[in-house]
């Protein structure tokens, strides 16, 4: 099982370069970074974790810039977003960012996408909350038109692009209906999410990994009914706090990668956490 990590990198934490080097030197398999462009002060959306919103949500580094630094100082580390708030991006710009990072890292980029919980943040990007999932799927389809080998036009519900020259191309070859970087979709288990994963992604990025015993058979059924190869489904529990038996349980379910949660903290505290997590490598 590949052991990756995630952390809210901010202007007050360990740097991307220092963390990436330490992860690769210690044998960890990946670094995934979350995204929030800003946190409106007068917000109404409750924090999903309960209580007050942690300060790091309003201080996160841009994940693509930070992962670019990490790519430059590593050779094997998987570099991912967990998650990119895809509805909040211009899809033409995002397609260029993702393809560039994948190209420069030699195909090590994983595009984790999601649809968010903070309605006020999304609204400042012009996103209508009720349509954010459909918007996200439309933007992903437009991005894949730009990633195609030949100039390909796209005319969708929310956006369009002319047949265009757009390089670099992502490294990974198409997988069924999916092309571009390895793509995982985050979100709570449910038929709508599972249908979207089977249509648009390589797999699922469930936060915490709770309830997988019940959810995985349902996802596999939807996946196979969509004509996808059951051997290619990837499920990556995300933001996991490891405990006795937890990783063994995931392995028993066929999970091949897990993303452990690091504290959003300075160098000394983060390195202590890596020392503790080394027992799971």
Short mmCIF file of N, CA and C in Angstrom, two decimals, residues 111-113 115 137 140 144 175-179 181-186 193-205 219 223 226 228-229 232-234:
data_model
loop_
_atom_site.label_atom_id
_atom_site.label_comp_id
_atom_site.label_asym_id
_atom_site.label_seq_id
_atom_site.Cartn_x
_atom_site.Cartn_y
_atom_site.Cartn_z
N UNK A 111 -5.06 14.72 -10.33
CA UNK A 111 -6.05 15.79 -10.20
C UNK A 111 -7.21 15.29 -9.35
N UNK A 112 -7.18 15.66 -8.09
CA UNK A 112 -8.32 15.39 -7.22
C UNK A 112 -9.30 16.55 -7.32
N UNK A 113 -10.54 16.27 -7.66
CA UNK A 113 -11.52 17.33 -7.84
C UNK A 113 -12.68 17.15 -6.88
N UNK A 115 -16.36 19.61 -5.15
CA UNK A 115 -17.36 20.64 -5.42
C UNK A 115 -17.59 21.58 -4.25
N UNK A 137 -18.57 19.00 -13.91
CA UNK A 137 -18.47 17.97 -14.95
C UNK A 137 -18.28 18.60 -16.32
N UNK A 140 -14.72 19.81 -16.66
CA UNK A 140 -13.79 18.70 -16.87
C UNK A 140 -13.84 18.21 -18.31
N UNK A 144 -10.78 18.20 -21.13
CA UNK A 144 -10.34 17.01 -21.87
C UNK A 144 -10.34 17.26 -23.37
N UNK A 175 -7.93 6.36 -20.51
CA UNK A 175 -8.42 5.15 -19.84
C UNK A 175 -9.93 5.11 -20.01
N UNK A 176 -10.41 4.37 -21.01
CA UNK A 176 -11.84 4.35 -21.25
C UNK A 176 -12.32 5.75 -21.59
N UNK A 177 -13.35 6.26 -20.88
CA UNK A 177 -13.86 7.60 -21.17
C UNK A 177 -13.01 8.72 -20.57
N UNK A 178 -11.99 8.37 -19.81
CA UNK A 178 -11.21 9.34 -19.06
C UNK A 178 -9.86 9.57 -19.73
N UNK A 179 -9.48 10.84 -19.86
CA UNK A 179 -8.15 11.18 -20.35
C UNK A 179 -7.58 12.27 -19.46
N UNK A 181 -4.59 13.75 -16.67
CA UNK A 181 -3.95 13.22 -15.47
C UNK A 181 -4.88 12.25 -14.74
N UNK A 182 -4.29 11.39 -13.96
CA UNK A 182 -5.10 10.56 -13.05
C UNK A 182 -6.07 11.47 -12.31
N UNK A 183 -7.36 11.10 -12.33
CA UNK A 183 -8.40 11.96 -11.79
C UNK A 183 -9.22 11.22 -10.77
N UNK A 184 -9.31 11.77 -9.57
CA UNK A 184 -10.11 11.22 -8.49
C UNK A 184 -11.12 12.28 -8.06
N UNK A 185 -12.35 11.84 -7.73
CA UNK A 185 -13.39 12.76 -7.30
C UNK A 185 -13.67 12.54 -5.82
N UNK A 186 -13.70 13.64 -5.07
CA UNK A 186 -14.01 13.58 -3.65
C UNK A 186 -15.48 13.85 -3.40
N UNK A 193 -22.91 10.85 -6.85
CA UNK A 193 -21.45 10.92 -6.86
C UNK A 193 -20.86 9.70 -7.56
N UNK A 194 -21.38 8.51 -7.27
CA UNK A 194 -20.83 7.30 -7.86
C UNK A 194 -21.02 7.29 -9.38
N UNK A 195 -22.15 7.80 -9.86
CA UNK A 195 -22.37 7.88 -11.31
C UNK A 195 -21.37 8.84 -11.94
N UNK A 196 -21.08 9.94 -11.24
CA UNK A 196 -20.13 10.91 -11.75
C UNK A 196 -18.72 10.32 -11.78
N UNK A 197 -18.35 9.57 -10.76
CA UNK A 197 -17.04 8.92 -10.73
C UNK A 197 -16.90 7.95 -11.90
N UNK A 198 -17.93 7.14 -12.14
CA UNK A 198 -17.88 6.16 -13.22
C UNK A 198 -17.80 6.82 -14.58
N UNK A 199 -18.36 8.01 -14.71
CA UNK A 199 -18.37 8.72 -15.98
C UNK A 199 -17.11 9.55 -16.20
N UNK A 200 -16.58 10.16 -15.13
CA UNK A 200 -15.58 11.22 -15.29
C UNK A 200 -14.21 10.94 -14.69
N UNK A 201 -14.00 9.84 -13.97
CA UNK A 201 -12.80 9.75 -13.14
C UNK A 201 -12.19 8.35 -13.15
N UNK A 202 -11.03 8.27 -12.52
CA UNK A 202 -10.36 7.00 -12.28
C UNK A 202 -10.74 6.40 -10.94
N UNK A 203 -11.40 7.20 -10.09
CA UNK A 203 -11.78 6.64 -8.80
C UNK A 203 -12.25 7.70 -7.83
N UNK A 204 -12.29 7.31 -6.57
CA UNK A 204 -12.93 8.06 -5.49
C UNK A 204 -11.90 8.46 -4.46
N UNK A 205 -12.08 9.65 -3.88
CA UNK A 205 -11.23 10.19 -2.83
C UNK A 205 -12.10 10.46 -1.60
N UNK A 219 -20.31 1.32 -5.19
CA UNK A 219 -19.53 2.02 -6.20
C UNK A 219 -19.08 1.04 -7.28
N UNK A 223 -19.81 1.33 -11.25
CA UNK A 223 -18.62 1.37 -12.12
C UNK A 223 -18.73 0.33 -13.23
N UNK A 226 -21.36 0.91 -15.85
CA UNK A 226 -20.96 1.94 -16.80
C UNK A 226 -19.97 1.42 -17.83
N UNK A 228 -16.95 0.15 -17.12
CA UNK A 228 -15.56 0.37 -16.73
C UNK A 228 -14.94 -0.94 -16.22
N UNK A 229 -13.66 -1.09 -16.45
CA UNK A 229 -12.93 -2.28 -16.02
C UNK A 229 -12.82 -2.29 -14.50
N UNK A 232 -9.59 -1.39 -12.74
CA UNK A 232 -9.03 -0.05 -12.86
C UNK A 232 -9.61 0.94 -11.85
N UNK A 233 -10.62 0.53 -11.08
CA UNK A 233 -11.20 1.44 -10.08
C UNK A 233 -10.21 1.69 -8.95
N UNK A 234 -9.97 2.96 -8.64
CA UNK A 234 -9.06 3.33 -7.56
C UNK A 234 -9.85 4.05 -6.46
#
